[in-house]
PDB file of C-alpha atoms and ligand atoms in Angstrom:
ATOM      1  CA  MET I   4      -0.415   0.189  -0.265  1.00  0.00           C
ATOM      2  CA  THR I   5       1.276   3.563  -0.383  1.00  0.00           C
ATOM      3  CA  ALA I   6       1.104   6.142   1.441  1.00  0.00           C
ATOM      4  CA  PRO I   7      -0.771   9.415  -0.045  1.00  0.00           C
ATOM      5  CA  ASP I   8       0.975  12.395  -1.532  1.00  0.00           C
ATOM      6  CA  LEU I   9      -2.066  14.627  -1.100  1.00  0.00           C
ATOM      7  CA  ALA I  10      -4.336  14.886   1.239  1.00  0.00           C
ATOM      8  CA  THR I  11      -6.311  17.536  -0.198  1.00  0.00           C
ATOM      9  CA  PRO I  12      -7.654  16.972  -4.041  1.00  0.00           C
ATOM     10  CA  VAL I  13      -6.743  18.072  -7.057  1.00  0.00           C
ATOM     11  CA  GLY I  14      -8.404  21.297  -8.565  1.00  0.00           C
ATOM     12  CA  GLY I  15      -8.079  22.496 -12.118  1.00  0.00           C
ATOM     13  CA  TRP I  16      -9.763  24.405 -14.752  1.00  0.00           C
ATOM     14  CA  ARG I  17     -12.888  22.773 -17.401  1.00  0.00           C
ATOM     15  CA  VAL I  18     -15.777  22.129 -19.272  1.00  0.00           C
ATOM     16  CA  TRP I  19     -19.052  20.670 -19.186  1.00  0.00           C
ATOM     17  CA  ARG I  20     -21.557  20.722 -21.835  1.00  0.00           C
ATOM     18  CA  LEU I  21     -25.014  20.890 -21.055  1.00  0.00           C
ATOM     19  CA  GLY I  22     -27.508  17.541 -21.044  1.00  0.00           C
ATOM     20  CA  ALA I  23     -30.715  17.246 -19.046  1.00  0.00           C
ATOM     21  CA  ASP I  24     -32.648  14.055 -17.327  1.00  0.00           C
ATOM     22  CA  ASP I  25     -35.611  14.187 -15.623  1.00  0.00           C
ATOM     23  CA  ASP I  26     -35.167  16.540 -12.720  1.00  0.00           C
ATOM     24  CA  GLY I  27     -32.919  19.528 -14.485  1.00  0.00           C
ATOM     25  CA  PRO I  28     -30.152  19.969 -15.853  1.00  0.00           C
ATOM     26  CA  VAL I  29     -26.708  17.963 -15.337  1.00  0.00           C
ATOM     27  CA  LEU I  30     -22.858  18.275 -16.516  1.00  0.00           C
ATOM     28  CA  GLU I  31     -21.772  16.389 -19.677  1.00  0.00           C
ATOM     29  CA  SER I  32     -17.823  15.496 -20.488  1.00  0.00           C
ATOM     30  CA  PRO I  33     -17.218  17.164 -23.890  1.00  0.00           C
ATOM     31  CA  LEU I  34     -15.931  14.359 -26.041  1.00  0.00           C
ATOM     32  CA  ALA I  35     -17.108  11.010 -24.408  1.00  0.00           C
ATOM     33  CA  ALA I  36     -20.573   9.937 -23.316  1.00  0.00           C
ATOM     34  CA  ALA I  37     -20.854  10.245 -19.678  1.00  0.00           C
ATOM     35  CA  SER I  38     -22.802  12.467 -18.237  1.00  0.00           C
ATOM     36  CA  TRP I  39     -21.686  13.835 -14.427  1.00  0.00           C
ATOM     37  CA  THR I  40     -23.957  12.413 -11.971  1.00  0.00           C
ATOM     38  CA  PRO I  41     -25.379  15.327  -9.604  1.00  0.00           C
ATOM     39  CA  ARG I  42     -24.267  14.437  -5.688  1.00  0.00           C
ATOM     40  CA  THR I  43     -21.718  11.442  -7.281  1.00  0.00           C
ATOM     41  CA  ALA I  44     -17.352  10.859  -8.570  1.00  0.00           C
ATOM     42  CA  VAL I  45     -17.141  10.297 -11.378  1.00  0.00           C
ATOM     43  CA  THR I  46     -14.801   7.440 -12.556  1.00  0.00           C
ATOM     44  CA  ALA I  47     -12.571   7.175 -15.237  1.00  0.00           C
ATOM     45  CA  VAL I  48     -12.613   4.724 -17.567  1.00  0.00           C
ATOM     46  CA  CYS I  49      -9.751   3.704 -20.460  1.00  0.00           C
ATOM     47  CA  HIS I  50     -11.927   3.049 -23.237  1.00  0.00           C
ATOM     48  CA  ARG I  51      -8.328   1.411 -24.722  1.00  0.00           C
ATOM     49  CA  GLY I  52      -8.815  -1.275 -21.637  1.00  0.00           C
ATOM     50  CA  CYS I  53      -5.366   0.573 -19.853  1.00  0.00           C
ATOM     51  CA  GLY I  54      -6.325  -1.017 -16.007  1.00  0.00           C
ATOM     52  CA  ASP I  55      -5.882   1.471 -13.772  1.00  0.00           C
ATOM     53  CA  ALA I  56      -7.281   4.665 -15.303  1.00  0.00           C
ATOM     54  CA  PRO I  57      -4.880   7.931 -15.902  1.00  0.00           C
ATOM     55  CA  ALA I  58      -2.751   5.838 -17.600  1.00  0.00           C
ATOM     56  CA  TRP I  59       1.130   7.143 -17.926  1.00  0.00           C
ATOM     57  CA  GLY I  60       1.338   6.557 -21.104  1.00  0.00           C
ATOM     58  CA  CYS I  61      -2.557   6.533 -22.097  1.00  0.00           C
ATOM     59  CA  SER I  62      -4.187   9.562 -22.397  1.00  0.00           C
ATOM     60  CA  CYS I  63      -7.068   8.263 -20.514  1.00  0.00           C
ATOM     61  CA  GLY I  64      -8.313  10.154 -17.849  1.00  0.00           C
ATOM     62  CA  LEU I  65     -10.610  13.290 -16.671  1.00  0.00           C
ATOM     63  CA  TYR I  66      -8.909  16.523 -17.407  1.00  0.00           C
ATOM     64  CA  ALA I  67      -8.057  20.004 -16.276  1.00  0.00           C
ATOM     65  CA  VAL I  68      -5.967  22.590 -16.573  1.00  0.00           C
ATOM     66  CA  ASP I  69      -4.426  24.656 -14.366  1.00  0.00           C
ATOM     67  CA  ASP I  70      -5.539  28.019 -16.298  1.00  0.00           C
ATOM     68  CA  PRO I  71      -8.895  29.016 -17.524  1.00  0.00           C
ATOM     69  CA  ARG I  72      -7.058  30.406 -21.079  1.00  0.00           C
ATOM     70  CA  ARG I  73      -5.653  26.862 -21.809  1.00  0.00           C
ATOM     71  CA  LEU I  74      -9.388  25.687 -22.512  1.00  0.00           C
ATOM     72  CA  VAL I  75      -8.940  26.076 -25.969  1.00  0.00           C
ATOM     73  CA  GLY I  76     -11.716  24.395 -29.054  1.00  0.00           C
ATOM     74  CA  GLY I  77     -16.371  24.653 -29.474  1.00  0.00           C
ATOM     75  CA  LEU I  78     -16.989  23.844 -25.921  1.00  0.00           C
ATOM     76  CA  LEU I  79     -15.407  27.122 -24.580  1.00  0.00           C
ATOM     77  CA  HIS I  80     -17.067  29.222 -26.961  1.00  0.00           C
ATOM     78  CA  HIS I  81     -20.024  27.993 -24.648  1.00  0.00           C
ATOM     79  CA  GLY I  82     -20.689  24.904 -21.739  1.00  0.00           C
ATOM     80  CA  ILE I  83     -20.172  25.420 -18.681  1.00  0.00           C
ATOM     81  CA  LEU I  84     -17.271  26.072 -16.586  1.00  0.00           C
ATOM     82  CA  GLY I  85     -16.147  25.484 -13.715  1.00  0.00           C
ATOM     83  CA  CYS I  86     -13.725  24.375 -11.121  1.00  0.00           C
ATOM     84  CA  THR I  87     -13.007  20.083 -10.632  1.00  0.00           C
ATOM     85  CA  ALA I  88     -11.949  18.172  -7.883  1.00  0.00           C
ATOM     86  CA  LEU I  89      -9.832  15.455  -8.786  1.00  0.00           C
ATOM     87  CA  TRP I  90      -8.651  12.511  -6.584  1.00  0.00           C
ATOM     88  CA  GLY I  91      -7.165   8.683  -6.307  1.00  0.00           C
ATOM     89  CA  ARG I  92      -4.725   7.879  -8.934  1.00  0.00           C
ATOM     90  CA  VAL I  93      -3.183  11.490 -11.095  1.00  0.00           C
ATOM     91  CA  VAL I  94      -0.948  12.361 -13.846  1.00  0.00           C
ATOM     92  CA  GLU I  95       0.367  15.457 -13.536  1.00  0.00           C
ATOM     93  CA  HIS I  96       1.166  17.357 -17.079  1.00  0.00           C
ATOM     94  CA  GLY I  97       2.910  20.539 -17.453  1.00  0.00           C
ATOM     95  CA  ASP I  98      -0.251  21.997 -18.213  1.00  0.00           C
ATOM     96  CA  GLY I  99      -2.776  19.876 -15.516  1.00  0.00           C
ATOM     97  CA  TRP I 100      -3.551  17.145 -14.749  1.00  0.00           C
ATOM     98  CA  ARG I 101      -6.080  13.657 -15.708  1.00  0.00           C
ATOM     99  CA  GLY I 102      -7.176  12.413 -12.875  1.00  0.00           C
ATOM    100  CA  GLU I 103      -9.100   8.934 -11.539  1.00  0.00           C
ATOM    101  CA  HIS I 104     -12.170  10.892  -9.919  1.00  0.00           C
ATOM    102  CA  SER I 105     -13.776  14.011 -10.513  1.00  0.00           C
ATOM    103  CA  TYR I 106     -16.441  16.227  -8.453  1.00  0.00           C
ATOM    104  CA  PRO I 107     -16.990  20.283  -9.046  1.00  0.00           C
ATOM    105  CA  LEU I 108     -16.498  22.336  -7.335  1.00  0.00           C
ATOM    106  CA  VAL I 109     -17.688  25.846  -8.765  1.00  0.00           C
ATOM    107  CA  LEU I 110     -19.363  26.310 -11.626  1.00  0.00           C
ATOM    108  CA  PHE I 111     -19.667  29.641 -14.063  1.00  0.00           C
ATOM    109  CA  VAL I 112     -22.140  30.230 -15.984  1.00  0.00           C
ATOM    110  CA  PRO I 113     -22.148  31.411 -19.740  1.00  0.00           C
ATOM    111  CA  SER I 114     -24.667  34.956 -19.012  1.00  0.00           C
ATOM    112  CA  PRO I 115     -28.140  34.912 -20.142  1.00  0.00           C
ATOM    113  CA  ASP I 116     -27.860  36.787 -23.843  1.00  0.00           C
ATOM    114  CA  ASP I 117     -29.046  36.355 -26.623  1.00  0.00           C
ATOM    115  CA  GLU I 118     -26.077  35.531 -27.837  1.00  0.00           C
ATOM    116  CA  VAL I 119     -25.282  32.568 -26.289  1.00  0.00           C
ATOM    117  CA  LEU I 120     -29.764  30.887 -26.167  1.00  0.00           C
ATOM    118  CA  GLY I 121     -29.024  30.174 -29.980  1.00  0.00           C
ATOM    119  CA  VAL I 122     -25.995  28.506 -29.601  1.00  0.00           C
ATOM    120  CA  PRO I 123     -26.192  24.281 -29.210  1.00  0.00           C
ATOM    121  CA  VAL I 124     -24.100  23.034 -25.423  1.00  0.00           C
ATOM    122  CA  GLY I 125     -23.765  18.882 -27.231  1.00  0.00           C
ATOM    123  CA  ALA I 126     -27.022  18.069 -27.147  1.00  0.00           C
ATOM    124  CA  LEU I 127     -29.300  21.004 -26.029  1.00  0.00           C
ATOM    125  CA  THR I 128     -29.132  24.613 -26.218  1.00  0.00           C
ATOM    126  CA  VAL I 129     -28.609  26.596 -23.460  1.00  0.00           C
ATOM    127  CA  GLU I 130     -32.132  27.999 -24.024  1.00  0.00           C
ATOM    128  CA  GLN I 131     -33.768  23.874 -24.297  1.00  0.00           C
ATOM    129  CA  ALA I 132     -31.790  23.281 -20.877  1.00  0.00           C
ATOM    130  CA  ARG I 133     -33.589  26.182 -19.000  1.00  0.00           C
ATOM    131  CA  ARG I 134     -36.906  24.905 -20.529  1.00  0.00           C
ATOM    132  CA  ALA I 135     -35.908  21.619 -19.354  1.00  0.00           C
ATOM    133  CA  VAL I 136     -35.424  22.685 -15.678  1.00  0.00           C
ATOM    134  CA  LEU I 137     -39.110  24.306 -15.981  1.00  0.00           C
ATOM    135  CA  ARG I 138     -40.864  20.422 -16.354  1.00  0.00           C
ATOM    136  CA  ALA I 139     -38.802  19.216 -13.752  1.00  0.00           C
ATOM    137  CA  ALA I 140     -39.744  21.583 -11.717  1.00  0.00           C
ATOM    138  CA  ARG I 141     -43.789  21.627 -12.887  1.00  0.00           C
ATOM    139  CA  ALA I 142     -43.271  17.224 -12.737  1.00  0.00           C
ATOM    140  CA  ARG I 143     -42.215  17.771  -9.155  1.00  0.00           C
ATOM    141  CA  ARG I 144     -44.638  20.588  -8.335  1.00  0.00           C
ATOM    142  CA  VAL I 145     -42.450  22.677  -6.314  1.00  0.00           C
ATOM    143  CA  SER I 146     -43.009  26.397  -6.051  1.00  0.00           C
ATOM    144  CA  GLY I 147     -39.663  26.976  -8.525  1.00  0.00           C
ATOM    145  CA  LEU I 148     -40.810  28.190 -11.454  1.00  0.00           C
ATOM    146  CA  GLY I 149     -38.330  30.932 -11.441  1.00  0.00           C
ATOM    147  CA  GLU I 150     -35.687  29.040 -11.261  1.00  0.00           C
ATOM    148  CA  THR I 151     -32.601  30.226 -13.127  1.00  0.00           C
ATOM    149  CA  LEU I 152     -30.302  27.534 -14.704  1.00  0.00           C
ATOM    150  CA  GLY I 153     -27.582  28.766 -12.261  1.00  0.00           C
ATOM    151  CA  ASP I 154     -30.392  27.521  -9.327  1.00  0.00           C
ATOM    152  CA  ALA I 155     -30.576  24.265 -11.042  1.00  0.00           C
ATOM    153  CA  LEU I 156     -27.183  23.098 -11.104  1.00  0.00           C
ATOM    154  CA  ARG I 157     -26.259  24.971  -7.965  1.00  0.00           C
ATOM    155  CA  ARG I 158     -29.266  22.193  -6.289  1.00  0.00           C
ATOM    156  CA  ARG I 159     -28.372  18.764  -7.694  1.00  0.00           C
ATOM    157  CA  TYR I 160     -24.333  19.799  -7.477  1.00  0.00           C
ATOM    158  CA  ALA I 161     -24.608  20.939  -4.080  1.00  0.00           C
ATOM    159  CA  VAL I 162     -21.691  23.145  -5.405  1.00  0.00           C
ATOM    160  CA  PRO I 163     -21.419  27.103  -5.755  1.00  0.00           C
ATOM    161  CA  VAL I 164     -22.810  28.796  -9.183  1.00  0.00           C
ATOM    162  CA  HIS I 165     -21.472  31.933  -9.950  1.00  0.00           C
ATOM    163  CA  VAL I 166     -22.470  33.899 -13.097  1.00  0.00           C
ATOM    164  CA  LEU I 167     -20.125  35.356 -15.450  1.00  0.00           C
ATOM    165  CA  PRO I 168     -20.082  38.294 -16.130  1.00  0.00           C
ATOM    166  CA  VAL I 169     -19.803  37.679 -19.666  1.00  0.00           C
ATOM    167  CA  SER I 170     -21.527  34.914 -22.737  1.00  0.00           C
ATOM    168  CA  SER I 171     -19.214  32.917 -23.035  1.00  0.00           C
ATOM    169  CA  PRO I 172     -15.646  30.967 -20.820  1.00  0.00           C
ATOM    170  CA  GLY I 173     -14.340  31.966 -23.922  1.00  0.00           C
ATOM    171  CA  ALA I 174     -14.621  35.575 -23.001  1.00  0.00           C
ATOM    172  CA  PHE I 175     -10.755  34.558 -20.652  1.00  0.00           C
ATOM    173  CA  ALA I 176      -8.429  34.183 -23.507  1.00  0.00           C
ATOM    174  CA  GLY I 177      -8.637  38.156 -23.512  1.00  0.00           C
ATOM    175  CA  HIS I 178      -8.391  39.491 -20.418  1.00  0.00           C
ATOM    176  CA  ALA I 179      -5.465  39.611 -17.477  1.00  0.00           C
ATOM    177  CA  VAL I 180      -7.174  37.516 -15.381  1.00  0.00           C
ATOM    178  CA  GLY I 181      -4.206  34.329 -14.699  1.00  0.00           C
ATOM    179  CA  ALA I 182      -3.794  35.480 -11.077  1.00  0.00           C
ATOM    180  CA  LEU I 183      -7.143  35.742 -10.082  1.00  0.00           C
ATOM    181  CA  ALA I 184      -8.291  32.401 -11.840  1.00  0.00           C
ATOM    182  CA  GLY I 185      -4.818  30.789 -10.004  1.00  0.00           C
ATOM    183  CA  ARG I 186      -6.570  32.230  -6.688  1.00  0.00           C
ATOM    184  CA  VAL I 187      -9.906  31.005  -7.368  1.00  0.00           C
ATOM    185  CA  ARG I 188      -8.087  27.243  -8.028  1.00  0.00           C
ATOM    186  CA  ASP I 189      -6.423  27.944  -5.264  1.00  0.00           C
ATOM    187  CA  GLU I 190      -9.784  28.508  -3.302  1.00  0.00           C
ATOM    188  CA  CYS I 191     -11.571  25.878  -3.957  1.00  0.00           C
ATOM    189  CA  VAL I 192     -10.048  23.193  -2.590  1.00  0.00           C
ATOM    190  CA  ARG I 193      -7.682  25.336   0.253  1.00  0.00           C
ATOM    191  CA  GLY I 194     -10.613  25.482   2.015  1.00  0.00           C
ATOM    192  CA  LEU I 195     -13.678  22.324   1.113  1.00  0.00           C
ATOM    193  CA  ALA I 196     -12.654  20.658   3.694  1.00  0.00           C
ATOM    194  CA  ALA I 197     -13.740  23.585   6.207  1.00  0.00           C
ATOM    195  CA  ARG I 198     -16.427  23.966   3.880  1.00  0.00           C
ATOM    196  CA  ARG I 199     -17.806  21.098   3.761  1.00  0.00           C
ATOM    197  CA  LEU I 200     -17.493  21.135   8.168  1.00  0.00           C
ATOM    198  CA  GLY I 201     -20.001  24.702   7.573  1.00  0.00           C
ATOM    199  CA  ASP I 202     -17.323  27.442   7.835  1.00  0.00           C
ATOM    200  CA  ARG I 203     -18.896  30.671   6.966  1.00  0.00           C
ATOM    201  CA  VAL I 204     -15.006  32.456   6.823  1.00  0.00           C
ATOM    202  CA  ALA I 205     -14.638  29.223   4.350  1.00  0.00           C
ATOM    203  CA  ALA I 206     -16.733  29.713   1.792  1.00  0.00           C
ATOM    204  CA  ALA I 207     -17.102  33.683   1.951  1.00  0.00           C
ATOM    205  CA  ARG I 208     -12.987  33.305   1.648  1.00  0.00           C
ATOM    206  CA  LEU I 209     -13.876  31.425  -1.943  1.00  0.00           C
ATOM    207  CA  ASP I 210     -15.969  33.427  -1.977  1.00  0.00           C
ATOM    208  CA  ARG I 211     -14.152  36.637  -2.246  1.00  0.00           C
ATOM    209  CA  ALA I 212     -12.015  34.960  -4.917  1.00  0.00           C
ATOM    210  CA  VAL I 213     -14.985  34.468  -6.284  1.00  0.00           C
ATOM    211  CA  ASP I 214     -16.102  37.895  -7.658  1.00  0.00           C
ATOM    212  CA  ARG I 215     -12.412  38.488  -8.068  1.00  0.00           C
ATOM    213  CA  LEU I 216     -12.582  37.200 -11.015  1.00  0.00           C
ATOM    214  CA  LEU I 217     -15.887  38.391 -12.196  1.00  0.00           C
ATOM    215  CA  GLU I 218     -14.996  41.167 -11.434  1.00  0.00           C
ATOM    216  CA  GLY I 219     -11.114  41.108 -13.912  1.00  0.00           C
ATOM    217  CA  LEU I 220     -13.491  39.787 -16.505  1.00  0.00           C
ATOM    218  CA  ARG I 221     -15.809  42.744 -17.408  1.00  0.00           C
ATOM    219  CA  PRO I 222     -16.270  44.416 -19.925  1.00  0.00           C
ATOM    220  CA  ASP I 223     -17.415  47.913 -19.037  1.00  0.00           C
ATOM    221  CA  LEU I 224     -14.868  48.224 -16.774  1.00  0.00           C
ATOM    222  CA  PRO I 225     -10.907  48.750 -15.798  1.00  0.00           C
ATOM    223  CA  PRO I 226      -7.969  45.996 -16.565  1.00  0.00           C
ATOM    224  CA  LEU I 227      -7.040  45.809 -12.524  1.00  0.00           C
ATOM    225  CA  PRO I 228      -3.798  46.993 -11.285  1.00  0.00           C
ATOM    226  CA  ALA I 229      -1.627  42.853 -11.414  1.00  0.00           C
TER     227      ALA I 229
ATOM    228  CA  MET L   5      -6.815  17.974 -25.640  1.00  0.00           C
ATOM    229  CA  TYR L   6      -3.484  18.178 -24.766  1.00  0.00           C
ATOM    230  CA  LEU L   7      -1.978  19.245 -21.191  1.00  0.00           C
ATOM    231  CA  GLY L   8       1.717  19.685 -22.104  1.00  0.00           C
ATOM    232  CA  GLU L   9       4.429  15.934 -21.241  1.00  0.00           C
ATOM    233  CA  PRO L  10       3.724  13.794 -18.224  1.00  0.00           C
ATOM    234  CA  VAL L  11       5.738  14.730 -15.249  1.00  0.00           C
ATOM    235  CA  ARG L  12       4.175  12.739 -12.354  1.00  0.00           C
ATOM    236  CA  VAL L  13       2.018  10.209 -10.824  1.00  0.00           C
ATOM    237  CA  LEU L  14       0.168  11.606  -7.424  1.00  0.00           C
ATOM    238  CA  HIS L  15      -2.325   9.681  -4.908  1.00  0.00           C
ATOM    239  CA  VAL L  16      -4.812  12.129  -4.110  1.00  0.00           C
ATOM    240  CA  GLU L  17      -6.632  10.858  -1.199  1.00  0.00           C
ATOM    241  CA  PRO L  18      -8.654  13.737   0.343  1.00  0.00           C
ATOM    242  CA  VAL L  19      -9.589  13.660   4.560  1.00  0.00           C
ATOM    243  CA  VAL L  20     -13.160  14.822   3.526  1.00  0.00           C
ATOM    244  CA  SER L  21     -15.078  13.457   0.469  1.00  0.00           C
ATOM    245  CA  PRO L  22     -14.855  16.881  -2.660  1.00  0.00           C
ATOM    246  CA  VAL L  23     -18.476  14.881  -2.918  1.00  0.00           C
ATOM    247  CA  PRO L  24     -21.383  17.045  -1.599  1.00  0.00           C
ATOM    248  CA  ASP L  25     -23.080  14.189   1.779  1.00  0.00           C
ATOM    249  CA  GLY L  26     -26.565  15.765   0.932  1.00  0.00           C
ATOM    250  CA  ASP L  27     -25.121  19.333   2.597  1.00  0.00           C
ATOM    251  CA  PHE L  28     -25.639  22.024   0.790  1.00  0.00           C
ATOM    252  CA  PRO L  29     -21.962  24.506   0.671  1.00  0.00           C
ATOM    253  CA  GLU L  30     -24.276  27.953   0.607  1.00  0.00           C
ATOM    254  CA  VAL L  31     -26.853  27.222   3.177  1.00  0.00           C
ATOM    255  CA  ALA L  32     -27.165  26.426   6.747  1.00  0.00           C
ATOM    256  CA  ALA L  33     -28.197  22.978   6.971  1.00  0.00           C
ATOM    257  CA  ALA L  34     -31.849  23.874   8.379  1.00  0.00           C
ATOM    258  CA  LEU L  35     -33.636  22.825  11.162  1.00  0.00           C
ATOM    259  CA  PRO L  36     -36.839  20.563  11.230  1.00  0.00           C
ATOM    260  CA  GLU L  37     -39.995  22.574  10.969  1.00  0.00           C
ATOM    261  CA  PRO L  38     -41.638  22.720  15.053  1.00  0.00           C
ATOM    262  CA  ARG L  39     -44.586  20.081  14.883  1.00  0.00           C
ATOM    263  CA  PRO L  40     -47.302  21.580  16.832  1.00  0.00           C
ATOM    264  CA  ARG L  41     -48.503  21.860  20.042  1.00  0.00           C
ATOM    265  CA  PRO L  42     -51.344  19.806  21.441  1.00  0.00           C
ATOM    266  CA  THR L  43     -53.840  22.634  21.811  1.00  0.00           C
ATOM    267  CA  PRO L  44     -56.847  21.608  23.798  1.00  0.00           C
ATOM    268  CA  ARG L  45     -60.430  19.555  22.451  1.00  0.00           C
ATOM    269  CA  ARG L  46     -62.789  23.173  22.597  1.00  0.00           C
ATOM    270  CA  GLY L  47     -65.324  23.073  25.278  1.00  0.00           C
ATOM    271  CA  ALA L  48     -62.596  20.960  27.253  1.00  0.00           C
ATOM    272  CA  GLY L  49     -62.945  22.651  30.586  1.00  0.00           C
ATOM    273  CA  VAL L  50     -59.382  23.860  32.507  1.00  0.00           C
ATOM    274  CA  PRO L  51     -57.875  20.694  34.224  1.00  0.00           C
ATOM    275  CA  PRO L  52     -57.291  20.601  37.709  1.00  0.00           C
ATOM    276  CA  ALA L  53     -54.963  22.705  39.383  1.00  0.00           C
ATOM    277  CA  ARG L  54     -52.007  19.445  39.533  1.00  0.00           C
ATOM    278  CA  ARG L  55     -51.880  19.428  44.020  1.00  0.00           C
ATOM    279  CA  GLY L  56     -48.417  20.059  44.937  1.00  0.00           C
ATOM    280  CA  ARG L  57     -46.524  18.778  47.519  1.00  0.00           C
ATOM    281  CA  PRO L  58     -48.536  21.005  50.393  1.00  0.00           C
ATOM    282  CA  ARG L  59     -46.608  24.076  51.128  1.00  0.00           C
ATOM    283  CA  PRO L  60     -45.249  24.643  54.321  1.00  0.00           C
ATOM    284  CA  THR L  61     -46.616  27.384  56.702  1.00  0.00           C
ATOM    285  CA  PRO L  62     -44.490  29.227  57.825  1.00  0.00           C
ATOM    286  CA  ILE L  63     -44.630  29.596  61.422  1.00  0.00           C
ATOM    287  CA  THR L  64     -43.809  33.119  62.595  1.00  0.00           C
ATOM    288  CA  GLY L  65     -42.529  34.270  66.036  1.00  0.00           C
ATOM    289  CA  ALA L  66     -40.413  30.547  66.947  1.00  0.00           C
TER     290      ALA L  66
HETATM  291 ZN1   ZN D  28      -6.330   4.563 -20.778  1.00  0.00          ZN
END
């Protein structure tokens, strides 16, 4: 038996596409056909047959990067961004990690403007996902008809959900927010145990780090001093 | 997605599970609704006074 190298999870940035089931929105892996079930850890499976995913010489595992500006590709422009915890067997790379288990720690939904509503997000558009939220609320006969996409994700995944002041996570690329995003990533994992035990100070610390990042992304504010 | 070259393998065992176990990090745990107190039936008479221990008679001038 090997002694663990870390007693806190590794935190990294990633994107999800949006799906839905009978109870509302669901996070899905952007490339593999895999749902991230609320309140359940996702475990990596290798389709090439690695016994212990993620394997050193393979591409399997659950991916996360150290800086959201590294996230590239179409999904970044209309996905759900977040910081996720990785644990179990974790292969560290120069720019990120591949993990065995993962669960989101904080999520960011794009601001609900017209630009984002019509954009396909995996199987659904954001607008379709919003309608799925309403249908789920009606089916449960709860007074949640005004529940937003962010509310529904918060209810299901039980993690903080914030609205980006921009219409897509792709806007990260144009802002000098690397250090601010790094503080959010650090605080996500550093304060995890305290937040889970109900420590409001730790929760407020993460909120402050997120607020600073969101301020840095607002197009109507001057850039923050370095 | 390209992550760069692999550097090392870590074995990560969080002391607290990253998966919320029914809790809600942003909201304090809710207490159950207080159960309604039983109310006397309409028309029920005033309950007889409880017979307590006989009070000692104060003794004066002892
Ligand atoms: Zn593999």
